Coordinates of C-alpha atoms in Angstrom, one line a residue:
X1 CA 6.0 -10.7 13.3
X2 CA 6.8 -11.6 9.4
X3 CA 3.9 -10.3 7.2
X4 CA 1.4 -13.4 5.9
X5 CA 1.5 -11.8 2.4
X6 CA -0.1 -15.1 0.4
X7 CA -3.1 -15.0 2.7
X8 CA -4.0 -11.5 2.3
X9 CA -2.9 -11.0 -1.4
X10 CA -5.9 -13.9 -1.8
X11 CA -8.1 -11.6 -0.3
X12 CA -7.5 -8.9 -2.3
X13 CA -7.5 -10.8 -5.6
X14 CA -10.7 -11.6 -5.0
X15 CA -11.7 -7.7 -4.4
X16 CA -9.6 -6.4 -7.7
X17 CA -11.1 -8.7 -9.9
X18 CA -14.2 -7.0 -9.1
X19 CA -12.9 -3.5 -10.3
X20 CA -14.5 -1.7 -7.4
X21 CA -12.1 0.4 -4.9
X22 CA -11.4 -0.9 -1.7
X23 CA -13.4 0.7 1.3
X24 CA -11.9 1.4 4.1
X25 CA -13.6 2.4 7.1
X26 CA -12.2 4.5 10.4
X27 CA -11.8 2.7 13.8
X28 CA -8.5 -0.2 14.5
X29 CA -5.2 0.8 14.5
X30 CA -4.1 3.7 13.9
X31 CA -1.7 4.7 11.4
X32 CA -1.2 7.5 8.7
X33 CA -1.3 6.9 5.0
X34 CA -0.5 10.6 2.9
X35 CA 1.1 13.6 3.3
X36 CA -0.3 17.1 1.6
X37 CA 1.2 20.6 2.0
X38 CA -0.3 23.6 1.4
X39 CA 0.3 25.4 -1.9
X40 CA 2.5 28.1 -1.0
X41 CA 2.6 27.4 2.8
X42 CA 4.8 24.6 3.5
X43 CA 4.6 25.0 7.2
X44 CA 0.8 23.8 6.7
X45 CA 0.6 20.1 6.4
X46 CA -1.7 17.4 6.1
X47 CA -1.7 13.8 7.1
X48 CA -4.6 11.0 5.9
X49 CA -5.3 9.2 8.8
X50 CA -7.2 6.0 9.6
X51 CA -9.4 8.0 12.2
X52 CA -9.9 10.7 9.7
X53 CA -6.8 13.3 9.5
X54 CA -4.2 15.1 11.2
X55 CA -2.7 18.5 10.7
X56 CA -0.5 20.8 11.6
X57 CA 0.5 24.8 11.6
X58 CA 3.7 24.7 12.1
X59 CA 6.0 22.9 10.2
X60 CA 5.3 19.9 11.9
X61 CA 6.2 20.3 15.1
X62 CA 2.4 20.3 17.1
X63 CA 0.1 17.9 15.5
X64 CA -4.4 17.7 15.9
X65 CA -6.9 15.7 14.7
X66 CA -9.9 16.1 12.5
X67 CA -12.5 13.1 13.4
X68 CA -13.6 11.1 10.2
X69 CA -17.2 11.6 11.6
X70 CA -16.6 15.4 11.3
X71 CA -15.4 15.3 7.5
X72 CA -18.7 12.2 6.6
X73 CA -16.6 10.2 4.6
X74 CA -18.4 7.4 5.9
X75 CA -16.7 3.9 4.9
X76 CA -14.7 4.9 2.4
X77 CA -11.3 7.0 3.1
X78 CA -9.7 8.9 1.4
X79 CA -6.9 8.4 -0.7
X80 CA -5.8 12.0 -1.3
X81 CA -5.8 15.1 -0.5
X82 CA -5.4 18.8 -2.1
X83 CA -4.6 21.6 0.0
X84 CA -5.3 25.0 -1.7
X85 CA -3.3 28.4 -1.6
X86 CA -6.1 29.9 -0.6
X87 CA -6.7 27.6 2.2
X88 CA -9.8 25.2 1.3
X89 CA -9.1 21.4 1.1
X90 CA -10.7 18.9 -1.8
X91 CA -10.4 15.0 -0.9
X92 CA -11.2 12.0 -3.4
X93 CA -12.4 9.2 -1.4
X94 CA -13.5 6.4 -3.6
X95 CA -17.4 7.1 -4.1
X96 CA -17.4 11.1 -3.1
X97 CA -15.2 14.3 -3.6
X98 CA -15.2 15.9 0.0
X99 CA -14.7 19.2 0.5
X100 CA -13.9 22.3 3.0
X101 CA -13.9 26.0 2.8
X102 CA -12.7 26.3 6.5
X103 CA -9.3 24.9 6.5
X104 CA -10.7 21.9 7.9
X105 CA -13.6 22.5 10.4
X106 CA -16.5 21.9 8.1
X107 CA -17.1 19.4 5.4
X108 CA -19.5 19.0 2.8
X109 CA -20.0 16.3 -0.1
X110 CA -19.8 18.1 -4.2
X111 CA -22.7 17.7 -5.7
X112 CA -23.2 16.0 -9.0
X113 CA -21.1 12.9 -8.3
X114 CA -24.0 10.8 -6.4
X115 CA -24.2 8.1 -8.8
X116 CA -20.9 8.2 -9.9
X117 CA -17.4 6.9 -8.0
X118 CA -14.9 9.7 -7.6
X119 CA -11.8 7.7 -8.4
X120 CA -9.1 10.8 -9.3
X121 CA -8.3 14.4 -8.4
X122 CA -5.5 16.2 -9.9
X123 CA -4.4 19.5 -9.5
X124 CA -3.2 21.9 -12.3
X125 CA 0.5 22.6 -11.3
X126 CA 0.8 26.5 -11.5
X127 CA -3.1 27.7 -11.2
X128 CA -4.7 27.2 -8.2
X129 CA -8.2 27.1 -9.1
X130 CA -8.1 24.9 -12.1
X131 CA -9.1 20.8 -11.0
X132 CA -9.7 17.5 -12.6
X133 CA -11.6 15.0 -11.7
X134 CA -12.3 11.4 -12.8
X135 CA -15.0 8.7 -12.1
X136 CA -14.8 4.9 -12.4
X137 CA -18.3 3.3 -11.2
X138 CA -18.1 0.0 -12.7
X139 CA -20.7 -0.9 -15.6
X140 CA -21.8 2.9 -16.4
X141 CA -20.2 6.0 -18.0
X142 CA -17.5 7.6 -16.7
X143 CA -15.8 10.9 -17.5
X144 CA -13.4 12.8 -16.5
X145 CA -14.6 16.6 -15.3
X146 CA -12.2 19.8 -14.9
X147 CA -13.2 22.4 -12.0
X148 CA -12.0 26.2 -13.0
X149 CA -13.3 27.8 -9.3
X150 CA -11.2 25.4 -7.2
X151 CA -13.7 22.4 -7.0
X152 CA -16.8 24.6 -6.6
X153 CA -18.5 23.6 -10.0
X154 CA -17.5 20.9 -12.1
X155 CA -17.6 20.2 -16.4
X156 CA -17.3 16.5 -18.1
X157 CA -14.4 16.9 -20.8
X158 CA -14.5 15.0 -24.1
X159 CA -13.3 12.2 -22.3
X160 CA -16.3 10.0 -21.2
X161 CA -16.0 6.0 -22.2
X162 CA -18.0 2.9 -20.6
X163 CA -15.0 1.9 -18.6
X164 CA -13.6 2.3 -15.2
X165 CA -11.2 5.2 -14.9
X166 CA -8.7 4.9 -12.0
X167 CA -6.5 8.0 -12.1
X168 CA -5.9 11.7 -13.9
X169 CA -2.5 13.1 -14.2
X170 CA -1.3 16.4 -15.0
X171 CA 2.2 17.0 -16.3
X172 CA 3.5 19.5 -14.1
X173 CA 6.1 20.9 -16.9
X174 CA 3.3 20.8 -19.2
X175 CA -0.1 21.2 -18.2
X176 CA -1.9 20.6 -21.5
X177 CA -0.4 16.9 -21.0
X178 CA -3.3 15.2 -19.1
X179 CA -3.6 11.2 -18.6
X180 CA -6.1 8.8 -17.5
X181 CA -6.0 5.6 -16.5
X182 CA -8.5 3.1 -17.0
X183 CA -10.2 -0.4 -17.8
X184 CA -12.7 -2.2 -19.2
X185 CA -12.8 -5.8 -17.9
X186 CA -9.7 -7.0 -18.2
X187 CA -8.5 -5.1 -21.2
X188 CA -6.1 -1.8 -20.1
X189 CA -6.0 1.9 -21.4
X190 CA -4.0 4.9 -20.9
X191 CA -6.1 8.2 -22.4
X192 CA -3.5 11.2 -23.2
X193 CA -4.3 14.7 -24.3
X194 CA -2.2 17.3 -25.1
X195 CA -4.7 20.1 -25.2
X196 CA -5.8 20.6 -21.7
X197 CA -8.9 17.9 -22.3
X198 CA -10.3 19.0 -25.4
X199 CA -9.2 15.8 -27.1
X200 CA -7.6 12.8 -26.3
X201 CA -5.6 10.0 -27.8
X202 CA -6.3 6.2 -26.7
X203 CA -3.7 3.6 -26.1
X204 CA -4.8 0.1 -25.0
X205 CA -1.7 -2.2 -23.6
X206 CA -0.7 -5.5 -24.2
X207 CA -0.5 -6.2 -20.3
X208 CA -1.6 -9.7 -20.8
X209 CA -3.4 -11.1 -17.2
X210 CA -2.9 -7.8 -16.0
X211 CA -5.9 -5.7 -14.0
X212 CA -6.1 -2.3 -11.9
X213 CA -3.9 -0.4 -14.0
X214 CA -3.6 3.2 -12.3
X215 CA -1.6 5.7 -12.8
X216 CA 1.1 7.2 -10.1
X217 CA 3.0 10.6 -11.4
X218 CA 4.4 12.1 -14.5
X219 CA 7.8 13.3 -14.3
X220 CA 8.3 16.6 -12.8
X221 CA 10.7 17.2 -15.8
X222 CA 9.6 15.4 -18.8
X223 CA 6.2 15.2 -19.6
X224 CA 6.4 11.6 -21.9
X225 CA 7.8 10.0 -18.5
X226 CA 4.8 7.9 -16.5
X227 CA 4.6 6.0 -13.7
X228 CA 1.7 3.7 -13.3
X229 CA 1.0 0.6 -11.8
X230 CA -0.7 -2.8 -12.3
X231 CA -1.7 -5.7 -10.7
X232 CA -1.4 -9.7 -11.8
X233 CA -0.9 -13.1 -11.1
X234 CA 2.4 -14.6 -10.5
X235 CA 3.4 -17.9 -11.2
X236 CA 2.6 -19.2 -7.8
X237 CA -0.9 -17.7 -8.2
X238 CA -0.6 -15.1 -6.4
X239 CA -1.5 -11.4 -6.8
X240 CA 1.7 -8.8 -7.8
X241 CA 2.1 -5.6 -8.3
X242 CA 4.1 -3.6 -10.5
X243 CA 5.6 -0.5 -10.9
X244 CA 5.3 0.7 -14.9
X245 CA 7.2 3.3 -17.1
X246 CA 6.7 4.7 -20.3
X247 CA 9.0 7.1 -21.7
X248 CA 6.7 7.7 -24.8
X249 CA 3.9 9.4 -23.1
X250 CA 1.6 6.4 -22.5
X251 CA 1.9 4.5 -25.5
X252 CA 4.1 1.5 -24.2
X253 CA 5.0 0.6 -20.7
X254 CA 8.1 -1.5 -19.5
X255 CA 8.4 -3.2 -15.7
X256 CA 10.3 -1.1 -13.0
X257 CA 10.0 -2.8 -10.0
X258 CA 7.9 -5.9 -8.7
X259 CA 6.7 -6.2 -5.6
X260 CA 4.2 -8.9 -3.3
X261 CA 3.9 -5.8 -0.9
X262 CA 1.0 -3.3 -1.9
X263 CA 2.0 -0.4 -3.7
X264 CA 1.3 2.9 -1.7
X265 CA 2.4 5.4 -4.3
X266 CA 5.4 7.1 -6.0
X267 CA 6.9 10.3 -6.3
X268 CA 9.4 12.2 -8.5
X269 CA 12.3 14.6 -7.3
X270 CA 12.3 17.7 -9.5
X271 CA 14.9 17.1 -11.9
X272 CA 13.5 13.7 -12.8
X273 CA 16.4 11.9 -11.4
X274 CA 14.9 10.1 -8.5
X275 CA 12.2 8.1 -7.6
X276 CA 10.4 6.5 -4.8
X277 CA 7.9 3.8 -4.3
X278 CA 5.9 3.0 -1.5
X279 CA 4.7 0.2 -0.1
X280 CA 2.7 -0.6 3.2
X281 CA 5.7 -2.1 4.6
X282 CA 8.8 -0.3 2.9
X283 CA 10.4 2.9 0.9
X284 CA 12.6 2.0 -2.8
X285 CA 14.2 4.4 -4.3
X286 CA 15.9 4.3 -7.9
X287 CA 18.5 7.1 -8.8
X288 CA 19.6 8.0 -12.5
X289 CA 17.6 5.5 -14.5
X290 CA 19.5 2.6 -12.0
X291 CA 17.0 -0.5 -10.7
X292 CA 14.9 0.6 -7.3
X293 CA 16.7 -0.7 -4.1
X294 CA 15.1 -0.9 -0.4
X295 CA 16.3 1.9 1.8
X296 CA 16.4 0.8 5.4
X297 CA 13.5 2.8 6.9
X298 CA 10.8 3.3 7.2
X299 CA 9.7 -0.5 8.1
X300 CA 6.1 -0.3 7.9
X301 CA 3.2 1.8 6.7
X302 CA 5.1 3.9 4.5
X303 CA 4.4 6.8 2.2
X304 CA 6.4 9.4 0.3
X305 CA 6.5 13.0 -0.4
X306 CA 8.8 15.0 -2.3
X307 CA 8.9 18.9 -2.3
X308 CA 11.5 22.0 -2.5
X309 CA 14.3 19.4 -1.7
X310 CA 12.3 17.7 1.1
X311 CA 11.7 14.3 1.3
X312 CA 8.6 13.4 3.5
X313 CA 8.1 9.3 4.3
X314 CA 4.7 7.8 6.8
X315 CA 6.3 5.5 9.2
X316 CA 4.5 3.2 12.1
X317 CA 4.5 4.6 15.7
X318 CA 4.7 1.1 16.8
X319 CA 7.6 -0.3 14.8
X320 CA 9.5 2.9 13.5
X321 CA 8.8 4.7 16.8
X322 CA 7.8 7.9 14.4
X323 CA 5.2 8.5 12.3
X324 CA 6.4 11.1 9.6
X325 CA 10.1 11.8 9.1
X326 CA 12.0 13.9 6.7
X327 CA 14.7 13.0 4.4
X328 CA 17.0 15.8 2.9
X329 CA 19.5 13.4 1.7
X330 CA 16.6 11.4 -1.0
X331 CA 16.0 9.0 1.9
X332 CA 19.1 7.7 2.6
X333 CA 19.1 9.5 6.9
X334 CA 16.0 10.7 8.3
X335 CA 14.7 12.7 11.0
X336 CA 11.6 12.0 13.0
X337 CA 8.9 14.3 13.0
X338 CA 6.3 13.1 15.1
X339 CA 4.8 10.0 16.5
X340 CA 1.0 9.6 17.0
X341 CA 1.2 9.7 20.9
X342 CA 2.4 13.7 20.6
X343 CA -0.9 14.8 19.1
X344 CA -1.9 17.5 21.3
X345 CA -5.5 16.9 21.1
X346 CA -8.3 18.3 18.0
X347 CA -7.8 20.8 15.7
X348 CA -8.9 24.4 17.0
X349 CA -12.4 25.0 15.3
X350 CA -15.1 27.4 16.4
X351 CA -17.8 26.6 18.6
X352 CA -20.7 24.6 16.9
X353 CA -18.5 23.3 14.3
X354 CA -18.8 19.5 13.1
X355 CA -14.7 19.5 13.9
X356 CA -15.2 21.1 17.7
X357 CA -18.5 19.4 18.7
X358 CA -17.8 15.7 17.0
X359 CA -14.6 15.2 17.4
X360 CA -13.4 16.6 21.3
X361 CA -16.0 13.9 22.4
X362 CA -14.2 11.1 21.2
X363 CA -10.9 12.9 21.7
X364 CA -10.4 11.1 25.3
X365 CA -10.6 7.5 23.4
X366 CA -8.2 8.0 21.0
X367 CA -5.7 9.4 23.2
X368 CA -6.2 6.3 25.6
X369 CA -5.7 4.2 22.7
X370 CA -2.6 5.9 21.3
X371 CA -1.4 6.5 24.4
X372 CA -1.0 10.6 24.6
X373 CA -0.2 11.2 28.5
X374 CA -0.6 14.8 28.6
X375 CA -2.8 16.9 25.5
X376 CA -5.3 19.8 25.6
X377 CA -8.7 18.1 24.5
X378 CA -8.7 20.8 22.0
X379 CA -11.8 22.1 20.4
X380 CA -11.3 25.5 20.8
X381 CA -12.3 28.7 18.6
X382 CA -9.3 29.1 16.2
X383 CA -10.7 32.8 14.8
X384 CA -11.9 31.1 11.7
X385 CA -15.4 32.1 10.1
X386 CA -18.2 29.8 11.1
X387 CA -19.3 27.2 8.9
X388 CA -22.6 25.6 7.5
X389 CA -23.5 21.3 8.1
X390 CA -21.0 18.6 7.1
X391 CA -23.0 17.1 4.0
X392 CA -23.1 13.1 3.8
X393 CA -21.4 11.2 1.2
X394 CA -23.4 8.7 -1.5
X395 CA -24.1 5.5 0.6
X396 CA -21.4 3.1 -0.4
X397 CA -22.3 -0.1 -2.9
X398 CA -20.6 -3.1 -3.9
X399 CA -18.9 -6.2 -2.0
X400 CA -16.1 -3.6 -1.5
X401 CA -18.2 -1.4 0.3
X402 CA -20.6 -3.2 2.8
X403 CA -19.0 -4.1 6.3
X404 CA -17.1 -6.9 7.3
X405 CA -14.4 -8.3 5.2
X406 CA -15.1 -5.4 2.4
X407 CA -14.6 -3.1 4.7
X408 CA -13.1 -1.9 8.1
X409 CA -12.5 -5.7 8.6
X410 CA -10.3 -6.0 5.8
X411 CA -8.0 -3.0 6.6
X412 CA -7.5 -4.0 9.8
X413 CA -7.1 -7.5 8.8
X414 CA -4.3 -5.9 6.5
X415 CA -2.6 -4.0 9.3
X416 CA -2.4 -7.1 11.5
X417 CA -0.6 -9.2 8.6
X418 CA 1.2 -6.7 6.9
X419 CA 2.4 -4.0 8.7
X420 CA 5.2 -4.8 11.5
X421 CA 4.4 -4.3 15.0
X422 CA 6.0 -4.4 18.2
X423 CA 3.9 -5.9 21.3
X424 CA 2.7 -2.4 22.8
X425 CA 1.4 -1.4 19.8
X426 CA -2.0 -3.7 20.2
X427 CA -2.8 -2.9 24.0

């Protein structure tokens, strides 16, 4: 089935020209959409999933699930995730900055952000405790905040402006060299600083009909090399986005790639030499400065990941026949990892945990639904310290947020016009 791209891109304009993220609730198809690793651990990994997450122990090769009802994200999913050294996990999810001291079992919401929309999370590259943070609620003050205890407790910066921020950035050869992303209305800004957030330099751009700038990476090797992305109108009238780069550290922008397929995100190899873009239905990859071409897989619901050499891509159960596949060639081959009807059943929490007690009841439907023929309803007691209450996150507001087409709707209205399916996939 060929992907109705004008008829959703009209949906969406609709939603971006209103500045608020997109909610997306948990239920429809399933698919994945991020990959995380542990600091330090590689063999721990981490999947964002459209039924809450997914996570493994062992390099990949056994797979369980985390219900979204156990982590309380409510409608709005999360967009990333941060796995510490030391084993807790931080997630943005639009409105609320989940997090876990359990490896996964519990969840609670940070406090502090209730009336603000948790639109960023960065990590600082080399120190595992240190965290920034930045809100974009639409028609109030947002800041950017930085967390020196691992997310525990959170301080606003100098940064605070009545404008939506989208994104924080840390440069990872540099990390004094912070950017933000943000807008007012339609008028775009990148913020730099280049003393850890202490002050900060503003840069509005002449992107002339443009709106939703965000920022995706800085390069690995050169700190005054950004990637962002925007969205516009083409000439036709409808929605685009576009891959930016600046090679002056955020003060000017030239086009990199256009697309009518949504962006996903980009990463950088380590030397700088490589990059990838996502979208929800393919994988480009530019090599030595050249122009981005499409690599052959994955074909539908992609992400990327690069680490220590690795390439990491999503893929689509029920067009790819995998799910997550790794690349040590920079895409060009890849090797399946695991497909969603291997999941051997919930991750191992103890007894009384949101994680055991939540999610092994709806286990049995999601296997039916994926398809699983054999897996151990999981649930179990995993020798890890028991855990308070999984917290609630700030009631979603805004078009984007209530149900129907601003939410769950909508995503699932994407998956069925987007992303490229094979008949089984929908019994």
């Amino acid at each position: 089935m060929r992907p109705m791209r004008i008829t959703i891109w009209h949906l969406l304009a609709g939603l971006g020209a209103l500045s608020a993220p997109v909610a997306h609730a948990h239920g429809g198809f399933a698919e994945t959409h991020s990959f995380t690793q542990r600091r330090g651990h590689p063999e721990d990994q981490w999947m964002g999933f459209t039924q809450g997450a997914l996570l493994s122990r062992d390099s990949g090769r056994t797979w369980r699930w985390v219900c979204a009802e156990a982590m309380g994200y409510g409608s709005w999913m999360p967009e990333s995730f941060v796995w510490r050294a030391e084993g807790s996990l931080l997630a943005a999810t639009g409105t609320a900055l989940l997090h876990s001291r359990d490896e996964g079992c519990t969840w609670s919401t940070a406090p502090g952000f209730e009336d603000a929309w948790v639109t960023g999370l960065a990590a600082h590259p080399t120190d595992d405790a240190v965290f920034y943070l930045s809100t974009g609620r639409p028609s109030m003050v947002n800041a950017l905040y930085r967390s020196e205890d691992g997310g525990g407790t959170w301080t606003p910066t100098a940064l605070r402006r009545e404008a939506v921020f989208s994104a924080v950035r840390v440069a990872p050869s540099d990390p004094q060299r912070l950017y933000v992303s943000g807008w007012k209305g339609y008028a775009q800004y990148v913020f730099r600083s280049d003393d850890a957030g202490e002050t900060w330099t503003e840069w509005p751009l002449p992107l002339e009909g443009a709106y939703d700038l965000k920022l995706l990476a800085v390069s690995p090797a050169r700190p005054d090399v950004v990637w962002a992305r925007v969205s516009s109108l083409g000439a036709s009238g409808v929605p685009r986005q576009s891959v930016l780069r600046s090679e002056d550290g955020g003060r000017t922008f030239a086009p990199a790639l256009e697309q009518d397929d949504l962006l996903v995100n980009l990463d950088v190899s380590e030397d700088g030499r490589t990059v990838w873009v996502a979208t929800y239905n393919h994988l480009f990859r530019s090599q030595e400065g050249e122009a981005f071409t499409r690599l052959s897989e994955p074909n539908g619901n992609a992400c990327v990941t690069h680490s220590g050499g690795v390439l990491h891509a999503c893929g689509s159960t029920w067009s790819n026949d995998w799910e997550l596949a790794r690349s040590t060639d920079e895409g060009t081959t890849w090797t399946p990892v695991f497909s969603l009807r291997e999941i051997q059943g919930v991750h191992q929490c103890p007894s009384g945990t949101p994680v055991q007690t939540l999610c092994s009841a709806r286990w049995p439907q999601l296997a039916e639904q994926l398809g699983v023929s054999s897996a151990n309803p999981g649930g179990g007691d995993a020798g890890v310290p028991d855990a308070g209450t999984v917290g609630n996150p700030p009631k979603s507001e805004g078009c984007g947020a209530a149900p129907g087409i601003g939410g769950w709707a909508l995503w699932s209205l994407l998956a069925m016009l987007w992303r490229r399916r094979t008949a089984h996939a929908l019994k």
